[in-house]
XYZ file of C-alpha atoms in Angstrom:
530
model
C 33.995 -22.970 -8.417
C 34.649 -22.975 -4.715
C 31.627 -22.928 -2.630
C 32.203 -22.278 1.788
C 29.458 -22.251 3.865
C 30.602 -20.022 6.489
C 27.184 -19.627 8.250
C 24.425 -22.028 9.135
C 22.902 -21.440 12.807
C 19.022 -21.014 12.421
C 17.386 -19.524 9.435
C 20.627 -17.117 8.350
C 22.632 -18.405 5.656
C 25.913 -17.392 4.571
C 28.117 -18.636 2.211
C 31.641 -17.614 0.801
C 32.561 -18.384 -3.005
C 35.646 -17.730 -4.818
C 35.421 -18.200 -8.230
C 39.170 -18.656 -10.504
C 40.834 -16.151 -12.315
C 41.128 -19.133 -15.274
C 37.979 -19.529 -15.480
C 37.155 -15.491 -15.592
C 39.770 -15.338 -18.176
C 38.837 -17.757 -20.422
C 35.230 -16.831 -20.568
C 36.994 -13.168 -21.935
C 38.908 -14.721 -24.025
C 35.174 -16.605 -25.822
C 33.734 -13.196 -25.839
C 36.164 -11.463 -27.357
C 36.583 -14.642 -29.573
C 32.396 -14.242 -30.398
C 32.398 -10.903 -31.163
C 35.338 -10.389 -33.188
C 33.728 -11.203 -36.312
C 32.192 -7.753 -35.649
C 34.406 -5.727 -34.673
C 35.314 -2.963 -37.341
C 38.440 -1.285 -37.623
C 40.303 0.767 -39.684
C 42.488 -1.044 -42.041
C 41.729 -4.206 -41.225
C 39.014 -6.478 -43.522
C 35.494 -6.673 -41.182
C 35.768 -9.319 -39.381
C 39.166 -9.381 -39.791
C 40.858 -7.975 -36.414
C 42.994 -9.460 -34.054
C 40.947 -11.039 -31.582
C 44.434 -9.313 -29.452
C 42.934 -5.822 -30.581
C 39.410 -6.781 -29.253
C 40.877 -8.124 -26.560
C 43.181 -4.500 -25.753
C 39.356 -2.577 -27.747
C 36.952 -3.801 -25.171
C 38.785 -6.429 -22.423
C 38.306 -4.064 -20.030
C 34.070 -4.010 -20.669
C 33.927 -7.765 -21.101
C 35.421 -8.557 -18.346
C 34.178 -7.305 -15.779
C 30.451 -7.805 -17.501
C 31.885 -11.877 -17.132
C 32.464 -10.601 -13.946
C 29.299 -10.087 -13.462
C 28.023 -12.582 -15.183
C 30.218 -15.420 -13.152
C 28.586 -14.009 -9.722
C 25.606 -14.236 -11.312
C 26.045 -17.966 -12.348
C 27.243 -18.520 -9.140
C 24.205 -17.176 -6.474
C 22.476 -19.759 -8.952
C 24.146 -21.860 -8.088
C 24.636 -21.880 -5.010
C 20.266 -22.207 -4.840
C 20.028 -25.274 -6.532
C 22.796 -26.742 -5.064
C 21.773 -26.048 -1.505
C 18.372 -25.950 -2.008
C 17.917 -22.383 -0.554
C 14.551 -20.670 -0.080
C 15.542 -17.065 -0.112
C 12.977 -15.064 2.748
C 14.159 -11.896 1.012
C 16.909 -10.573 -1.618
C 20.690 -12.694 -0.830
C 23.526 -10.110 -0.281
C 25.743 -10.488 -2.861
C 29.282 -8.586 -1.884
C 31.914 -9.207 -3.474
C 35.107 -8.721 -1.600
C 37.178 -5.495 -1.709
C 40.512 -6.299 -3.764
C 39.560 -8.002 -6.320
C 41.105 -6.825 -10.082
C 41.544 -8.428 -13.726
C 44.262 -12.220 -12.904
C 43.012 -12.500 -9.101
C 40.090 -14.871 -7.982
C 37.256 -13.790 -6.860
C 35.538 -14.183 -4.172
C 32.066 -13.359 -2.987
C 30.197 -13.523 0.389
C 26.475 -14.365 0.526
C 24.086 -13.726 3.263
C 20.321 -14.337 2.855
C 17.696 -16.302 5.500
C 15.964 -19.122 4.036
C 11.941 -18.808 4.713
C 11.579 -22.081 7.652
C 9.382 -25.907 7.444
C 5.913 -25.197 7.538
C 4.014 -28.191 7.423
C 0.532 -27.412 6.875
C -1.084 -27.220 9.118
C -5.202 -30.131 9.778
C -7.566 -27.820 8.239
C -10.624 -29.990 8.821
C -12.588 -29.873 12.165
C -11.952 -25.660 12.703
C -15.276 -24.905 14.482
C -16.136 -21.000 13.991
C -18.524 -18.511 15.600
C -20.265 -16.270 13.149
C -22.144 -13.043 14.142
C -25.223 -12.093 12.784
C -26.400 -8.000 13.228
C -30.101 -7.937 11.192
C -30.788 -5.074 9.981
C -33.780 -3.110 11.706
C -35.923 -1.102 10.092
C -34.883 1.879 12.605
C -31.437 1.711 11.282
C -33.080 1.611 7.894
C -34.251 4.894 9.110
C -31.442 6.473 10.345
C -30.024 6.168 7.398
C -32.723 7.600 5.442
C -33.026 10.709 7.416
C -29.261 11.745 7.572
C -29.225 11.025 3.768
C -32.291 13.864 4.943
C -30.462 15.740 6.406
C -27.784 16.306 3.707
C -30.022 17.321 1.015
C -30.949 20.485 2.218
C -33.414 23.070 0.787
C -34.110 26.236 1.681
C -36.915 28.840 0.595
C -36.763 32.870 0.851
C -37.229 34.360 3.980
C -39.458 37.601 4.559
C -37.488 41.042 3.562
C -36.171 41.678 7.228
C -35.405 38.709 8.117
C -31.201 39.713 9.036
C -29.048 36.018 8.091
C -27.636 34.319 11.704
C -25.414 30.412 11.095
C -27.100 28.300 9.264
C -29.197 30.211 6.978
C -28.138 31.073 2.850
C -27.565 33.710 1.698
C -27.788 34.131 -2.811
C -24.466 37.707 -3.146
C -22.992 39.131 -6.137
C -19.204 39.618 -4.230
C -16.544 41.259 -6.442
C -12.937 41.731 -4.845
C -10.106 44.081 -5.275
C -6.473 44.100 -3.343
C -5.162 48.244 -3.166
C -8.390 48.995 -5.098
C -7.757 47.038 -7.855
C -9.336 43.859 -8.726
C -7.756 40.196 -8.761
C -8.685 36.942 -10.962
C -11.230 34.707 -9.269
C -12.714 37.609 -6.952
C -15.557 38.065 -8.083
C -19.322 36.146 -8.776
C -22.574 36.259 -8.775
C -25.894 34.621 -7.736
C -23.428 32.748 -5.422
C -24.901 31.094 -2.776
C -23.147 30.795 0.697
C -24.194 29.294 4.352
C -23.437 31.053 7.368
C -21.006 28.996 9.409
C -20.494 27.006 7.239
C -16.420 27.342 6.152
C -16.471 27.518 3.200
C -14.917 31.168 2.086
C -12.329 32.000 3.489
C -11.840 33.386 7.847
C -14.040 36.496 8.545
C -16.138 36.735 4.924
C -18.828 34.842 6.195
C -18.598 36.620 9.793
C -19.376 40.038 8.555
C -22.683 38.877 6.894
C -23.886 37.854 10.649
C -26.853 40.478 10.453
C -27.478 41.499 6.678
C -30.956 41.492 5.104
C -31.653 41.295 0.889
C -31.031 44.285 -0.697
C -27.880 45.492 1.220
C -24.398 46.352 -0.314
C -21.581 46.334 2.285
C -17.857 46.061 2.650
C -15.502 43.572 4.118
C -12.571 43.372 4.358
C -10.560 40.680 5.049
C -7.257 38.575 5.005
C -6.213 36.001 2.973
C -4.071 33.084 5.241
C 0.007 33.446 4.574
C -0.669 28.924 3.657
C -3.262 30.523 0.680
C -2.645 28.889 -2.579
C -2.363 31.774 -4.305
C 0.532 32.886 -4.443
C -0.001 36.852 -4.977
C -3.061 36.863 -2.580
C -1.178 34.468 0.404
C -0.889 37.657 3.024
C -3.289 40.243 1.030
C -5.973 42.366 2.999
C -8.682 42.089 0.278
C -12.241 44.670 0.199
C -14.963 42.446 -1.498
C -18.097 44.923 -2.629
C -21.095 42.534 -1.942
C -24.451 43.060 -2.458
C -27.149 40.247 -0.614
C -29.859 39.582 -3.551
C -31.772 37.602 -1.577
C -31.642 35.922 2.473
C -32.927 31.952 3.074
C -33.789 29.576 5.574
C -33.347 25.754 5.437
C -36.667 24.618 3.861
C -38.016 20.965 5.927
C -36.955 18.118 3.466
C -39.779 15.482 2.658
C -38.865 12.202 2.439
C -41.232 10.553 0.248
C -41.371 9.298 -2.939
C -40.048 12.658 -4.761
C -37.019 13.231 -2.884
C -36.154 9.856 -4.132
C -36.885 10.422 -7.634
C -34.136 13.786 -6.544
C -31.758 11.325 -5.686
C -31.844 8.945 -9.042
C -34.344 6.165 -8.120
C -38.283 5.107 -8.974
C -39.603 5.202 -5.365
C -39.402 5.524 -1.577
C -39.651 1.782 -1.812
C -36.945 1.671 -4.026
C -34.838 3.873 -1.674
C -35.071 2.535 1.523
C -33.695 -1.094 -0.115
C -30.481 0.308 -1.451
C -30.397 1.456 1.502
C -30.783 -1.813 3.515
C -28.853 -3.933 1.134
C -26.015 -0.934 1.802
C -26.701 -1.924 5.881
C -26.030 -4.780 4.832
C -23.221 -5.545 4.100
C -21.746 -2.886 5.936
C -22.466 -5.445 8.716
C -21.347 -9.056 6.873
C -17.838 -7.569 6.656
C -17.802 -6.616 9.913
C -18.815 -10.602 10.395
C -16.382 -11.517 8.842
C -13.528 -9.044 9.544
C -13.802 -10.482 13.078
C -15.040 -14.454 11.480
C -11.534 -14.104 10.284
C -10.406 -12.931 13.216
C -11.076 -16.408 15.062
C -9.810 -17.941 12.395
C -6.693 -17.370 12.491
C -6.256 -17.121 15.662
C -6.985 -20.734 16.128
C -3.889 -20.924 13.404
C -1.947 -18.929 15.398
C -2.025 -20.359 18.204
C -0.848 -23.668 17.301
C 1.858 -22.396 15.406
C 4.829 -21.041 16.584
C 8.499 -21.353 14.026
C 10.899 -19.655 13.949
C 10.445 -16.913 10.855
C 12.809 -14.331 8.869
C 13.543 -11.315 10.755
C 14.401 -9.524 7.590
C 10.556 -10.174 7.039
C 10.089 -9.065 10.609
C 11.327 -6.139 9.876
C 9.889 -5.180 6.616
C 6.413 -5.672 8.309
C 7.186 -3.559 11.778
C 8.851 -0.526 9.057
C 5.510 -0.967 7.318
C 2.653 -0.452 10.518
C 5.262 1.857 11.823
C 5.158 3.667 9.267
C 1.265 3.974 9.571
C 0.875 4.639 12.579
C 3.539 7.327 13.318
C 1.370 9.123 10.196
C -1.955 8.709 11.989
C -0.451 10.311 15.292
C 1.352 13.259 13.214
C -3.377 13.693 12.272
C -3.356 13.593 15.526
C -4.941 16.184 17.213
C -2.015 16.094 20.125
C 0.754 15.084 17.651
C 3.397 14.996 20.969
C 0.868 12.614 22.860
C 0.763 9.824 20.293
C 3.685 9.581 19.422
C 4.738 8.314 22.910
C 1.557 6.617 23.331
C 2.809 4.607 19.976
C 6.301 5.011 21.130
C 5.471 3.530 24.504
C 3.917 -0.122 22.188
C 6.759 -0.363 20.129
C 7.851 -3.768 20.733
C 4.466 -5.276 20.834
C 3.629 -3.780 17.571
C 6.981 -5.645 16.364
C 5.604 -9.302 18.382
C 2.511 -8.367 16.337
C 4.675 -8.075 12.565
C 6.145 -12.036 13.642
C 2.996 -12.835 14.181
C 1.641 -11.481 10.388
C 4.579 -13.233 8.885
C 4.428 -16.329 10.580
C 0.479 -16.212 9.917
C 1.414 -15.336 6.246
C 4.464 -18.565 6.025
C 1.237 -20.495 7.246
C -2.008 -19.012 4.448
C 1.351 -18.693 2.030
C 2.031 -23.536 2.646
C -2.178 -24.095 3.451
C -2.825 -22.170 0.320
C -0.511 -24.291 -1.813
C -1.206 -27.118 -0.367
C -4.821 -27.036 -1.234
C -4.288 -25.390 -5.044
C -5.527 -22.168 -4.011
C -4.791 -19.432 -6.933
C -4.575 -15.731 -8.641
C -5.818 -16.284 -11.899
C -4.647 -14.596 -13.891
C -7.984 -13.356 -15.147
C -7.827 -12.247 -11.624
C -4.968 -10.426 -11.478
C -5.855 -8.142 -14.853
C -9.105 -6.850 -13.373
C -6.689 -6.155 -10.003
C -4.843 -3.861 -12.385
C -6.858 -1.886 -13.453
C -8.416 -1.096 -10.498
C -5.744 0.256 -8.702
C -4.666 1.916 -12.155
C -8.272 4.225 -11.742
C -6.871 6.269 -8.378
C -4.353 7.571 -10.867
C -4.788 10.586 -13.563
C -5.630 9.118 -17.114
C -2.213 10.256 -18.247
C -1.034 7.914 -15.749
C -2.555 4.723 -15.676
C -0.764 3.599 -18.129
C 2.231 4.149 -17.480
C 1.273 2.211 -14.548
C -0.015 -1.303 -15.479
C 3.670 -1.298 -17.057
C 4.944 -0.918 -13.613
C 3.220 -3.204 -12.325
C 3.945 -5.728 -15.444
C 7.935 -5.428 -15.086
C 8.275 -5.557 -11.269
C 7.545 -8.955 -10.071
C 7.508 -6.724 -6.179
C 4.638 -4.372 -6.940
C 2.746 -6.761 -8.659
C 3.254 -9.322 -5.744
C 1.509 -6.198 -3.055
C -1.511 -6.269 -5.831
C -1.660 -10.321 -5.719
C -0.971 -10.578 -1.995
C -4.561 -9.146 0.011
C -6.164 -11.383 -2.555
C -4.299 -14.187 -2.427
C -4.910 -14.025 1.840
C -8.633 -13.721 0.558
C -9.044 -16.505 -1.127
C -6.972 -18.732 1.507
C -9.531 -17.404 4.043
C -13.001 -18.105 2.156
C -11.211 -22.072 1.268
C -10.409 -22.637 5.435
C -14.166 -20.575 5.928
C -15.948 -23.863 3.378
C -14.032 -26.093 5.805
C -15.319 -24.712 9.383
C -17.880 -26.248 11.180
C -19.902 -22.433 11.132
C -22.441 -21.741 13.597
C -24.426 -18.068 13.981
C -25.057 -16.419 16.516
C -26.913 -13.301 16.186
C -26.527 -10.181 17.936
C -26.676 -5.893 18.132
C -24.132 -3.589 16.017
C -22.742 -2.736 19.490
C -22.291 -5.741 20.448
C -20.141 -6.786 16.989
C -17.958 -4.538 17.064
C -17.211 -4.592 20.524
C -16.167 -8.846 20.012
C -14.063 -6.781 17.260
C -12.389 -4.971 19.267
C -11.569 -7.079 21.769
C -10.332 -9.500 19.357
C -7.568 -6.916 18.192
C -6.945 -5.896 22.223
C -6.598 -10.420 21.966
C -5.046 -10.575 19.541
C -1.621 -8.106 20.702
C -1.630 -9.787 23.916
C -1.320 -12.799 22.832
C 2.231 -11.707 20.019
C 3.542 -10.047 23.314
C 2.689 -13.093 25.033
C 4.725 -15.636 22.685
C 6.840 -17.850 23.544
C 10.218 -17.250 21.647
C 11.852 -19.925 20.142
C 15.626 -21.017 20.265
C 16.968 -20.667 16.541
C 17.948 -24.101 15.812
C 21.130 -25.792 14.412
C 21.281 -27.796 12.835
C 20.689 -27.312 9.506
C 17.371 -28.250 7.606
C 16.284 -31.004 5.038
C 16.148 -29.891 1.789
C 12.792 -28.363 -0.197
C 12.102 -28.047 -3.137
C 11.651 -24.480 -3.385
C 7.879 -23.087 -3.228
C 5.626 -20.915 -5.523
C 5.601 -17.152 -4.228
C 4.714 -16.429 -0.059
C 1.990 -14.584 0.224
C 1.417 -12.763 3.142
C -1.248 -11.929 6.433
C -2.077 -8.238 7.503
C -3.999 -10.351 9.794
C -7.501 -7.831 8.412
C -5.010 -4.785 10.473
C -4.693 -1.283 8.515
C -0.482 -2.457 8.464
C 1.008 -1.891 4.741
C 0.968 -4.954 2.423
C 4.212 -7.600 2.946
C 4.765 -8.630 -1.075
C 6.094 -12.336 -1.383
C 9.535 -14.450 -0.943
C 11.062 -14.373 -4.285
C 12.435 -17.430 -5.978
C 16.798 -16.730 -6.475
C 16.152 -17.680 -10.298
C 13.150 -14.795 -11.132
C 15.373 -11.916 -10.139
C 18.524 -12.283 -9.626
C 20.813 -10.312 -6.687
C 23.881 -8.310 -8.985
C 26.836 -7.792 -7.130
C 28.091 -4.236 -5.567
C 30.792 -3.885 -7.850
C 34.085 -5.396 -8.188
C 35.783 -1.762 -9.578
C 35.075 1.985 -10.574
C 34.605 0.932 -14.649
C 32.517 -2.346 -14.291
C 30.145 -2.608 -16.648
C 26.983 -1.121 -16.340
C 24.348 -4.100 -16.190
C 26.843 -4.474 -12.835
C 24.746 -2.242 -11.378
C 22.523 -2.835 -8.989
C 18.228 -1.290 -10.639
C 17.286 1.748 -8.357
C 13.342 1.766 -7.451
C 11.061 2.503 -10.094
C 8.136 4.548 -9.011
C 5.389 4.263 -9.300
C 3.135 7.518 -10.635
C 2.582 10.294 -8.301
C -1.317 10.946 -8.198
C -3.280 13.722 -8.760
C -3.188 16.352 -5.805
C -5.651 17.091 -4.158
C -7.536 20.443 -5.362
C -6.781 23.639 -4.165
C -9.643 26.640 -2.613
C -10.323 28.994 -5.261
C -10.224 33.012 -3.472
C -13.750 32.581 -3.164
C -16.216 29.589 -4.159
C -18.872 30.379 -6.172
């Protein structure tokens, strides 16, 4: 086997590998000898089929499988001999024109991981902004809960229903005089103005009094879930059994007990704990940004562009999704398009920080245990329907990339916590508004820092060889971009080459990526809710 390096610029590497036809033929002959004793053919005793007949029967398949095997072995040998650390899966291609009896020539294109020097983690200084939870904040939270737990009391019979009033009604729906399924209910509560029923229903009940009987005509929306009701005109015979008005909610021990707590004091204690947890999360976010800014400021090494492209694609996909849900999607899309280059700079910064954090974690023995990984998988499985959870677990366990995506954020958090433990931290008390403003300022600073970061020229000299590292975990930088999976070592999952011929064995086909089980769809709206 001959290996020729064709590219060595910056992090880009490319090789041309020639596998002699004689080596392939020898491998095929060895396979024929191996399977000959098991071949059965009419007219021959078991195990006595001549090798030339075995080769005639199975030679094409054996040849295709052998080519695939030697390609994979050749790729492994290149990675080991050249001591390469692939950033992502190498691109493997068998040159056109190959056929049995000829040398096999394949190309290997990849980017390698940069050499990253773990920084000095001693002497890092950080400021923790703390927000004490005031009694006023607890009372506001308590008031919000009380506002959500509305209660109603019977109104006078002369009371005409208006916005915010609750009606207790019986109704029967029909189309062209024929009742339809799901269009009937008794003692159904309806708050005027809540949008609980289909458009037009509630509006026609304004002014109704206890004991009134009304016939309401409405049109079902064109996008209504039930096919037999889409766009149809319907009539509802409604009996107003009671008009109710909102009653004042007393925030006392009885109110707390209605929520499943022992007393009002216990409810306040719970709310205070929730508020503290929330502000602690914001404090951590701001501290983490400080830390990453300091790391980013001191390191500017080249990063694999394919990793940057993958990170950018995830950021961009989320931005597009958010823009599509904006009140003015076209305007939102124009705004993010104008800042597209900035987001690419951010993607590059995140990849660089991810590699840096990974190096710190490896040098200091930070790991995600098997028990922690099992818990992550089980927690992620809960978002799927019960019947799909086991399939999801099997999917993650069989797909290293899927497992890496789950592991990445936890690994990063553990590295960050390790760095916090080594840092010199001072505390400063601020308001929640000041803390949120500091986080927003850090976000803007991140974009500006990424945008102004100098571009390093790609090194022409070959980087010194190093041992292949453990998997890399990438940073999400506390931003909502999708999490990146780490680069794999070549030995973990060998890349399949492109098919040299139409009849090549199935083992030569690159498998399609498996899809995770579909999430359970949201429940559809009933014709008229009870």
